[in-house]
C-alpha cells in the first residue's frame, strides 16, 4: 500500500470504532500517523541502496519493532499531545504562507491536553498497536507490481528471517485509493455518519482485496 493508503486505513479504522466521539479527532490522527510509521525503514534509502535493500520492509516490519514503535508513539502522543502541536504548527505555517483558515475553529491555537487518565493511556496504546499492525496486514496482501516481484515480510525479525507474503493486489493499484476517496467524499457529505461510512469503506477495501486475489 502507498503511504496515503496506509494512513487512510488507520484513520478509517479509528473512525469505525467510534472512539473519536469520546476522545476527539486526536485519536484518529494518531491512528493515521502510526499506520505509516513502520515504513521508517525505507528512509535508509538516504544511506545508500545497499542498506535500503537490507533494511526496507525488514527492520520496521516485524511484530516486535512495528508493535514497539507503535506503542511508543501512542504513549508519547498521549503524554505530549504531539498531534495537536503538529496541527497548531501547520496551521500557523499555512497562515504565514497567506492561506486564510477559518478563525472560529481555533486553528493554530488549539488547547493542549491537560488531564491524562489511565484509561486514556490504555486507549492510545491499543489504538496505536492496532494501527501499527494494520500496516503489516496491508503489506502482506498488497505487494509487488506488474514488473517487480512480491516483497516478503520478515514478521519475526530479528529472531528469524523467514518471510511471509500473501499477494492479492499490486502495490499502487488505484482501486483501493478510489474506494478511500469515495469514503472521504461521503464523510464530507454526511458529517454525522463518520463511523458507519468508515466501516463501509473498510469493508469495501477488504472486499476489493479479496476479489482481486480471487481473480488474480
Ligand atoms: Zn510498509
Coordinates of N, CA and C and ligand atoms in Angstrom, one line a residue:
X1 N 0.8 -1.2 0.0 CA 0.0 0.0 0.0 C 0.9 1.3 0.0
X2 N 0.4 2.3 -0.7 CA 1.1 3.5 -0.6 C 1.0 4.2 0.7
X3 N 1.8 5.2 1.0 CA 1.8 5.8 2.3 C 0.4 6.4 2.6
X4 N -0.2 7.1 1.6 CA -1.5 7.7 1.9 C -2.6 6.6 2.2
X5 N -2.5 5.5 1.4 CA -3.5 4.4 1.7 C -3.3 3.9 3.1
X6 N -2.0 3.7 3.5 CA -1.8 3.2 4.9 C -2.4 4.2 5.9
X7 N -2.2 5.5 5.7 CA -2.7 6.5 6.7 C -4.3 6.4 6.7
X8 N -4.9 6.3 5.5 CA -6.3 6.2 5.4 C -6.9 5.0 6.0
X9 N -6.1 3.9 5.9 CA -6.5 2.6 6.6 C -6.6 2.8 8.1
X10 N -5.6 3.5 8.7 CA -5.5 3.7 10.1 C -6.7 4.7 10.5
X11 N -6.8 5.7 9.7 CA -7.8 6.8 10.0 C -9.3 6.1 10.0
X12 N -9.5 5.4 9.0 CA -10.9 4.8 8.9 C -11.1 3.7 10.0
X13 N -10.0 3.0 10.3 CA -10.1 2.0 11.4 C -10.5 2.7 12.7
X14 N -9.8 3.8 13.0 CA -10.1 4.5 14.3 C -11.6 5.1 14.2
X15 N -11.9 5.7 13.1 CA -13.3 6.2 13.0 C -14.4 5.1 13.1
X16 N -14.1 3.9 12.6 CA -15.0 2.8 12.6 C -15.3 2.4 14.1
X17 N -14.3 2.6 15.0 CA -14.6 2.2 16.4 C -15.4 3.3 17.1
X18 N -15.6 4.4 16.5 CA -16.4 5.5 17.2 C -15.7 6.2 18.3
X19 N -14.4 5.9 18.5 CA -13.7 6.5 19.7 C -13.5 8.0 19.5
X20 N -13.6 8.5 18.3 CA -13.5 10.0 18.1 C -14.6 10.7 18.9
X21 N -15.7 10.1 19.1 CA -16.8 10.8 19.7 C -16.4 11.1 21.2
X22 N -15.6 10.2 21.8 CA -15.3 10.4 23.2 C -13.9 11.1 23.3
X23 N -13.0 10.8 22.4 CA -11.6 11.2 22.5 C -11.1 12.2 21.5
X24 N -12.1 12.6 20.6 CA -11.7 13.7 19.7 C -11.0 13.2 18.5
X25 N -10.7 14.2 17.6 CA -10.0 13.9 16.3 C -8.6 13.4 16.6
X26 N -8.0 13.7 17.8 CA -6.6 13.4 18.0 C -6.4 11.9 18.0
X27 N -7.3 11.1 18.4 CA -7.1 9.6 18.4 C -7.1 9.1 17.0
X28 N -7.9 9.8 16.1 CA -8.0 9.4 14.7 C -6.6 9.8 14.0
X29 N -6.1 11.0 14.3 CA -4.9 11.4 13.8 C -3.7 10.5 14.2
X30 N -3.8 10.1 15.5 CA -2.7 9.2 16.0 C -2.7 7.9 15.1
X31 N -3.9 7.3 14.9 CA -4.0 6.1 14.1 C -3.4 6.3 12.7
X32 N -3.7 7.4 12.1 CA -3.1 7.7 10.7 C -1.6 7.7 10.8
X33 N -1.1 8.4 11.8 CA 0.3 8.6 11.9 C 1.0 7.3 12.2
X34 N 0.5 6.5 13.1 CA 1.2 5.2 13.5 C 1.1 4.2 12.3
X35 N 0.0 4.3 11.5 CA -0.2 3.4 10.4 C 0.8 3.5 9.4
X36 N 1.5 4.7 9.3 CA 2.6 4.8 8.3 C 4.0 4.6 8.9
X37 N 4.0 4.5 10.2 CA 5.3 4.6 10.9 C 6.2 3.4 10.6
X38 N 5.8 2.2 10.3 CA 6.7 1.1 10.0 C 7.6 1.4 8.8
X39 N 7.2 2.2 7.9 CA 8.0 2.5 6.7 C 9.2 3.4 7.0
X40 N 9.4 3.7 8.3 CA 10.7 4.4 8.6 C 11.9 3.7 8.0
X41 N 11.8 2.4 7.9 CA 13.0 1.6 7.4 C 13.3 2.0 5.9
X42 N 12.3 2.5 5.2 CA 12.5 3.0 3.8 C 13.4 4.2 3.8
X43 N 13.5 5.0 4.9 CA 14.3 6.2 4.9 C 15.8 5.8 4.8
X44 N 16.1 4.5 5.0 CA 17.5 4.1 4.9 C 18.0 4.3 3.4
X45 N 17.1 4.7 2.5 CA 17.5 5.0 1.1 C 18.5 6.1 1.1
X46 N 18.4 7.1 2.0 CA 19.3 8.2 2.0 C 20.7 7.7 2.3
X47 N 20.9 6.5 3.0 CA 22.2 6.0 3.3 C 22.7 5.0 2.2
X48 N 22.0 4.9 1.1 CA 22.5 4.1 0.0 C 21.6 2.9 -0.3
X49 N 21.6 2.5 -1.5 CA 20.7 1.4 -2.0 C 21.0 0.1 -1.3
X50 N 22.3 -0.2 -0.9 CA 22.6 -1.5 -0.3 C 21.9 -1.6 1.0
X51 N 22.1 -0.6 1.8 CA 21.4 -0.6 3.2 C 19.9 -0.7 3.0
X52 N 19.4 0.1 2.1 CA 18.0 0.2 1.8 C 17.4 -1.2 1.5
X53 N 18.2 -1.9 0.6 CA 17.8 -3.2 0.2 C 17.7 -4.2 1.4
X54 N 18.6 -4.0 2.3 CA 18.7 -4.9 3.5 C 17.6 -4.5 4.5
X55 N 17.3 -3.2 4.6 CA 16.5 -2.7 5.7 C 15.0 -2.5 5.4
X56 N 14.7 -2.1 4.2 CA 13.3 -1.7 3.9 C 12.4 -2.9 3.9
X57 N 11.3 -2.8 4.6 CA 10.3 -3.9 4.8 C 10.9 -5.0 5.6
X58 N 12.0 -4.7 6.4 CA 12.5 -5.7 7.3 C 12.6 -5.1 8.7
X59 N 13.4 -4.1 8.9 CA 13.7 -3.5 10.2 C 12.4 -3.0 10.9
X60 N 11.5 -2.3 10.1 CA 10.3 -1.8 10.7 C 9.1 -2.7 10.6
X61 N 9.3 -3.8 9.9 CA 8.1 -4.6 9.5 C 8.0 -5.9 10.2
X62 N 8.5 -6.0 11.5 CA 8.3 -7.3 12.2 C 7.3 -6.9 13.4
X63 N 6.7 -8.0 13.9 CA 5.8 -7.7 15.0 C 6.4 -7.0 16.1
X64 N 7.7 -7.3 16.4 CA 8.4 -6.7 17.6 C 8.6 -5.2 17.3
X65 N 9.4 -4.9 16.2 CA 9.7 -3.5 16.0 C 8.5 -2.6 15.7
X66 N 7.6 -3.2 14.9 CA 6.4 -2.4 14.5 C 5.5 -2.2 15.7
X67 N 5.3 -3.2 16.5 CA 4.5 -3.1 17.7 C 5.1 -2.1 18.7
X68 N 6.4 -2.2 19.0 CA 7.1 -1.4 20.0 C 7.0 0.1 19.5
X69 N 7.3 0.3 18.3 CA 7.3 1.7 17.8 C 5.9 2.3 17.9
X70 N 4.9 1.5 17.5 CA 3.5 2.0 17.6 C 3.2 2.4 19.0
X71 N 3.5 1.5 20.0 CA 3.1 1.8 21.4 C 3.9 3.0 21.9
X72 N 5.2 3.1 21.5 CA 6.0 4.3 21.9 C 5.4 5.6 21.4
X73 N 5.0 5.6 20.1 CA 4.3 6.8 19.5 C 3.0 7.1 20.3
X74 N 2.3 6.0 20.6 CA 1.0 6.2 21.3 C 1.2 6.9 22.6
X75 N 2.1 6.3 23.4 CA 2.3 6.8 24.7 C 2.9 8.3 24.7
X76 N 3.8 8.5 23.8 CA 4.4 9.9 23.7 C 3.4 10.9 23.2
X77 N 2.5 10.4 22.3 CA 1.5 11.3 21.8 C 0.5 11.7 22.9
X78 N 0.1 10.7 23.7 CA -0.9 11.0 24.7 C -0.2 11.9 25.8
X79 N 1.0 11.6 26.1 CA 1.7 12.5 27.1 C 1.9 13.9 26.7
X80 N 2.4 14.1 25.4 CA 2.8 15.4 25.0 C 1.8 16.0 24.0
X81 N 0.8 15.3 23.6 CA -0.2 15.8 22.7 C 0.4 16.2 21.4
X82 N 1.2 15.3 20.8 CA 2.0 15.7 19.6 C 1.1 16.1 18.5
X83 N 0.0 15.4 18.2 CA -0.8 15.7 17.0 C -1.4 17.1 17.1
X84 N -1.8 17.5 18.3 CA -2.4 18.8 18.5 C -1.3 19.9 18.2
X85 N -0.1 19.6 18.7 CA 1.0 20.6 18.5 C 1.3 20.7 17.0
X86 N 1.3 19.5 16.3 CA 1.6 19.5 14.9 C 0.5 20.2 14.1
X87 N -0.8 20.1 14.6 CA -1.9 20.8 13.9 C -1.7 22.3 14.1
X88 N -1.3 22.7 15.3 CA -1.1 24.1 15.5 C 0.0 24.7 14.7
X89 N 1.1 24.0 14.7 CA 2.3 24.4 13.9 C 2.0 24.5 12.4
X90 N 1.3 23.5 11.9 CA 1.0 23.6 10.5 C 0.0 24.7 10.2
X91 N -1.0 24.9 11.1 CA -2.0 25.9 10.8 C -1.3 27.3 10.8
X92 N -0.4 27.5 11.7 CA 0.4 28.8 11.8 C 1.2 29.0 10.5
X93 N 1.8 27.8 10.1 CA 2.7 27.9 8.9 C 1.8 28.3 7.7
X94 N 0.7 27.6 7.6 CA -0.2 27.9 6.4 C -0.7 29.4 6.4
X95 N -0.9 29.9 7.6 CA -1.4 31.3 7.7 C -0.2 32.2 7.3
X96 N 1.0 31.8 7.7 CA 2.1 32.7 7.3 C 2.3 32.7 5.8
X97 N 1.9 31.6 5.2 CA 2.0 31.5 3.7 C 0.9 32.2 3.0
X98 N 0.0 32.9 3.8 CA -1.0 33.7 3.3 C -2.4 32.9 3.1
X99 N -2.4 31.7 3.6 CA -3.7 30.9 3.5 C -4.6 31.3 4.6
X100 N -5.8 31.7 4.3 CA -6.7 32.1 5.4 C -7.5 30.9 5.9
X101 N -7.4 30.6 7.2 CA -8.1 29.5 7.7 C -9.3 30.0 8.6
X102 N -10.4 29.3 8.7 CA -11.5 29.8 9.5 C -11.1 30.0 10.9
X103 N -11.2 31.2 11.4 CA -10.7 31.6 12.7 C -11.5 30.9 13.8
X104 N -12.8 30.7 13.6 CA -13.7 30.3 14.7 C -13.3 28.9 15.2
X105 N -12.6 28.1 14.3 CA -12.2 26.8 14.8 C -11.0 26.7 15.7
X106 N -10.4 27.9 15.9 CA -9.2 28.0 16.8 C -8.0 27.4 16.2
X107 N -8.0 27.2 14.9 CA -6.8 26.5 14.2 C -5.5 27.4 14.5
X108 N -4.5 26.7 14.9 CA -3.2 27.4 15.2 C -3.1 27.6 16.7
X109 N -4.2 27.6 17.4 CA -4.1 27.7 18.9 C -5.0 26.8 19.6
X110 N -5.1 25.5 19.1 CA -5.9 24.5 19.8 C -5.3 24.2 21.2
X111 N -6.2 24.1 22.2 CA -5.7 23.8 23.5 C -5.1 22.4 23.6
X112 N -4.0 22.3 24.4 CA -3.3 21.0 24.5 C -4.0 20.2 25.7
X113 N -3.8 18.9 25.6 CA -4.4 18.0 26.6 C -3.8 18.3 28.0
X114 N -4.7 18.6 29.0 CA -4.2 19.0 30.3 C -4.3 17.8 31.2
X115 N -5.4 17.1 31.1 CA -5.7 16.0 32.0 C -5.4 14.6 31.3
X116 N -4.7 13.8 32.0 CA -4.4 12.5 31.5 C -4.9 11.4 32.4
X117 N -5.5 10.4 31.9 CA -6.0 9.3 32.7 C -5.4 8.0 32.3
X118 N -5.5 7.0 33.2 CA -5.0 5.6 32.8 C -5.8 5.1 31.7
X119 N -7.1 5.3 31.6 CA -7.9 4.9 30.5 C -7.5 5.5 29.2
X120 N -7.1 6.8 29.3 CA -6.7 7.5 28.1 C -5.4 6.8 27.6
X121 N -4.4 6.6 28.5 CA -3.2 5.9 28.0 C -3.5 4.6 27.4
X122 N -4.5 3.8 28.0 CA -4.8 2.5 27.5 C -5.4 2.6 26.1
X123 N -6.3 3.6 25.9 CA -6.9 3.7 24.6 C -5.8 4.1 23.6
X124 N -5.0 5.0 23.9 CA -3.9 5.5 23.0 C -3.0 4.3 22.6
X125 N -2.6 3.5 23.6 CA -1.7 2.4 23.4 C -2.4 1.4 22.5
X126 N -3.7 1.0 22.7 CA -4.3 0.0 21.9 C -4.6 0.5 20.5
X127 N -5.0 1.7 20.4 CA -5.2 2.3 19.0 C -3.9 2.3 18.2
X128 N -2.8 2.7 18.9 CA -1.5 2.7 18.2 C -1.1 1.3 17.8
X129 N -1.3 0.4 18.7 CA -0.9 -1.0 18.4 C -1.7 -1.6 17.2
X130 N -3.0 -1.3 17.2 CA -3.8 -1.8 16.1 C -3.5 -1.1 14.8
X131 N -3.2 0.2 14.9 CA -2.8 0.9 13.6 C -1.5 0.4 13.1
X132 N -0.6 0.1 14.0 CA 0.7 -0.4 13.6 C 0.6 -1.8 12.9
X133 N -0.3 -2.6 13.5 CA -0.5 -4.0 12.9 C -1.2 -3.9 11.6
X134 N -2.1 -2.9 11.4 CA -2.8 -2.7 10.2 C -1.8 -2.6 9.0
X135 N -0.7 -1.9 9.3 CA 0.3 -1.7 8.3 C 0.9 -3.1 7.8
X136 N 1.2 -3.9 8.8 CA 1.7 -5.3 8.4 C 0.7 -6.1 7.6
X137 N -0.6 -6.0 8.1 CA -1.6 -6.8 7.4 C -1.8 -6.3 6.0
X138 N -1.7 -5.0 5.8 CA -1.9 -4.4 4.4 C -0.7 -4.8 3.6
X139 N 0.5 -4.7 4.1 CA 1.7 -5.1 3.3 C 1.8 -6.6 3.0
X140 N 1.1 -7.4 3.8 CA 1.1 -8.8 3.5 C 0.2 -9.1 2.2
X141 N -0.8 -8.3 2.0 CA -1.7 -8.7 0.9 C -1.6 -7.7 -0.3
X142 N -1.0 -6.6 -0.1 CA -0.7 -5.6 -1.2 C 0.8 -5.6 -1.5
X143 N 1.2 -6.2 -2.6 CA 2.6 -6.4 -2.8 C 2.9 -6.6 -4.3
X144 N 4.2 -6.2 -4.6 CA 4.6 -6.4 -6.0 C 4.0 -5.4 -6.9
X145 N 4.6 -5.3 -8.1 CA 4.0 -4.5 -9.2 C 3.9 -5.4 -10.4
X146 N 3.5 -4.8 -11.5 CA 3.4 -5.6 -12.8 C 4.8 -6.1 -13.2
X147 N 5.8 -5.3 -12.8 CA 7.2 -5.7 -13.3 C 8.1 -6.2 -12.1
X148 N 7.7 -5.8 -10.9 CA 8.5 -6.3 -9.7 C 7.9 -7.4 -9.0
X149 N 8.7 -8.3 -8.4 CA 8.1 -9.4 -7.6 C 7.5 -8.9 -6.3
X150 N 7.1 -9.9 -5.5 CA 6.5 -9.5 -4.2 C 7.5 -9.3 -3.1
X151 N 7.2 -8.6 -2.1 CA 8.1 -8.3 -1.0 C 7.7 -9.1 0.2
X152 N 8.5 -10.1 0.6 CA 8.2 -10.8 1.8 C 8.4 -10.0 3.0
X153 N 7.6 -10.2 4.0 CA 7.8 -9.6 5.3 C 8.4 -10.6 6.3
X154 N 9.5 -10.1 7.0 CA 10.1 -11.0 8.0 C 9.4 -10.6 9.3
X155 N 8.3 -11.2 9.6 CA 7.5 -10.8 10.7 C 8.1 -11.1 12.1
X156 N 9.0 -12.1 12.1 CA 9.7 -12.4 13.4 C 11.1 -11.9 13.5
X157 N 11.5 -11.0 12.6 CA 12.8 -10.4 12.7 C 12.9 -9.7 14.0
X158 N 14.0 -9.7 14.7 CA 15.3 -10.2 14.4 C 15.6 -11.7 14.8
X159 N 14.5 -12.4 15.2 CA 14.7 -13.7 15.7 C 14.7 -14.7 14.6
X160 N 14.1 -14.4 13.5 CA 14.0 -15.3 12.3 C 14.0 -14.5 11.1
X161 N 14.5 -15.0 10.0 CA 14.5 -14.2 8.7 C 13.5 -14.9 7.8
X162 N 12.6 -15.8 8.3 CA 11.6 -16.4 7.5 C 10.6 -15.3 7.0
X163 N 10.3 -15.4 5.7 CA 9.4 -14.3 5.1 C 8.0 -14.8 4.8
X164 N 7.0 -13.9 4.9 CA 5.6 -14.2 4.6 C 5.1 -13.2 3.6
X165 N 4.3 -13.7 2.7 CA 3.6 -12.8 1.8 C 2.3 -13.5 1.2
X166 N 1.2 -12.8 1.1 CA 0.0 -13.3 0.5 C -0.5 -12.3 -0.5
X167 N 0.2 -12.2 -1.6 CA -0.2 -11.1 -2.6 C -1.6 -11.2 -3.2
X168 N -2.4 -10.2 -3.0 CA -3.7 -10.2 -3.6 C -3.8 -9.0 -4.6
X169 N -3.2 -7.9 -4.3 CA -3.3 -6.7 -5.1 C -1.9 -6.1 -5.3
X170 N -1.7 -5.6 -6.5 CA -0.4 -5.0 -6.8 C -0.3 -3.7 -6.0
X171 N 1.0 -3.4 -5.6 CA 1.3 -2.1 -5.0 C 1.0 -1.0 -6.0
X172 N 0.3 0.1 -5.6 CA 0.0 1.2 -6.5 C -1.3 1.0 -7.3
X173 N -2.0 -0.1 -7.1 CA -3.3 -0.3 -7.7 C -4.3 0.8 -7.3
X174 N -4.9 1.4 -8.3 CA -5.7 2.6 -7.9 C -7.1 2.2 -7.2
X175 N -7.5 1.0 -7.3 CA -8.8 0.6 -6.8 C -9.0 1.0 -5.3
X176 N -8.1 0.7 -4.5 CA -8.2 1.0 -3.0 C -8.3 2.5 -2.8
X177 N -7.5 3.2 -3.5 CA -7.5 4.7 -3.4 C -8.9 5.2 -3.8
X178 N -9.4 4.7 -4.8 CA -10.7 5.2 -5.3 C -11.8 4.9 -4.2
X179 N -11.7 3.7 -3.6 CA -12.7 3.4 -2.5 C -12.5 4.4 -1.3
X180 N -11.2 4.6 -0.9 CA -11.0 5.6 0.2 C -11.5 7.0 -0.1
X181 N -11.3 7.4 -1.4 CA -11.7 8.8 -1.8 C -13.2 8.8 -1.7
X182 N -13.9 7.8 -2.2 CA -15.4 7.8 -2.2 C -15.8 7.9 -0.7
X183 N -15.1 7.2 0.2 CA -15.5 7.2 1.6 C -15.3 8.7 2.1
X184 N -14.2 9.3 1.7 CA -14.0 10.7 2.2 C -15.1 11.7 1.7
X185 N -15.4 11.5 0.5 CA -16.5 12.4 -0.1 C -17.8 12.1 0.7
X186 N -18.1 10.9 1.0 CA -19.3 10.5 1.7 C -19.3 11.2 3.1
X187 N -18.1 11.1 3.7 CA -17.9 11.8 5.1 C -18.2 13.3 5.0
X188 N -17.7 13.9 3.9 CA -17.9 15.3 3.8 C -19.4 15.6 3.6
X189 N -20.1 14.7 2.9 CA -21.5 15.0 2.7 C -22.3 14.7 3.9
X190 N -22.0 13.6 4.6 CA -22.8 13.2 5.8 C -21.9 13.2 7.0
X191 N -21.6 14.4 7.5 CA -20.6 14.5 8.6 C -21.0 13.9 9.9
X192 N -22.3 13.6 10.1 CA -22.6 12.9 11.4 C -22.7 11.4 11.2
X193 N -22.2 10.9 10.1 CA -22.3 9.5 9.9 C -20.9 8.9 9.7
X194 N -19.9 9.5 10.4 CA -18.5 9.1 10.1 C -18.2 7.6 10.4
X195 N -18.8 7.2 11.5 CA -18.5 5.8 12.0 C -19.0 4.8 10.9
X196 N -20.2 4.9 10.5 CA -20.7 3.9 9.6 C -20.1 4.0 8.2
X197 N -19.7 5.2 7.8 CA -19.1 5.4 6.5 C -17.7 4.8 6.5
X198 N -17.0 5.0 7.7 CA -15.6 4.4 7.8 C -15.7 2.9 7.8
X199 N -16.7 2.3 8.5 CA -16.8 0.9 8.5 C -17.1 0.4 7.1
X200 N -18.0 1.1 6.4 CA -18.3 0.7 5.0 C -17.1 0.8 4.1
X201 N -16.3 1.8 4.3 CA -15.1 2.0 3.5 C -14.1 0.8 3.7
X202 N -13.9 0.4 5.0 CA -13.0 -0.7 5.3 C -13.5 -2.0 4.6
X203 N -14.9 -2.2 4.7 CA -15.4 -3.4 4.1 C -15.2 -3.4 2.6
X204 N -15.4 -2.2 2.0 CA -15.2 -2.1 0.6 C -13.8 -2.4 0.2
X205 N -12.8 -1.9 0.9 CA -11.4 -2.1 0.6 C -11.1 -3.6 0.8
X206 N -11.6 -4.2 1.9 CA -11.3 -5.6 2.2 C -11.9 -6.5 1.0
X207 N -13.2 -6.1 0.6 CA -13.8 -6.9 -0.4 C -13.0 -6.8 -1.7
X208 N -12.6 -5.6 -2.0 CA -11.8 -5.3 -3.2 C -10.5 -6.2 -3.2
X209 N -9.8 -6.3 -2.1 CA -8.6 -7.1 -2.0 C -8.9 -8.5 -2.2
X210 N -10.0 -9.0 -1.6 CA -10.4 -10.4 -1.7 C -10.7 -10.8 -3.2
X211 N -11.5 -9.9 -3.8 CA -11.9 -10.1 -5.2 C -10.7 -10.1 -6.1
X212 N -9.8 -9.1 -5.9 CA -8.6 -9.1 -6.8 C -7.8 -10.4 -6.6
X213 N -7.7 -10.8 -5.3 CA -6.9 -12.0 -5.1 C -7.6 -13.2 -5.8
X214 N -8.9 -13.3 -5.7 CA -9.6 -14.4 -6.3 C -9.5 -14.4 -7.9
X215 N -9.5 -13.2 -8.4 CA -9.4 -13.1 -9.9 C -8.0 -13.2 -10.4
X216 N -7.1 -12.7 -9.5 CA -5.7 -12.7 -10.0 C -5.0 -14.0 -10.1
Ligands
LIG1 ZN1 5.3 -1.0 4.7

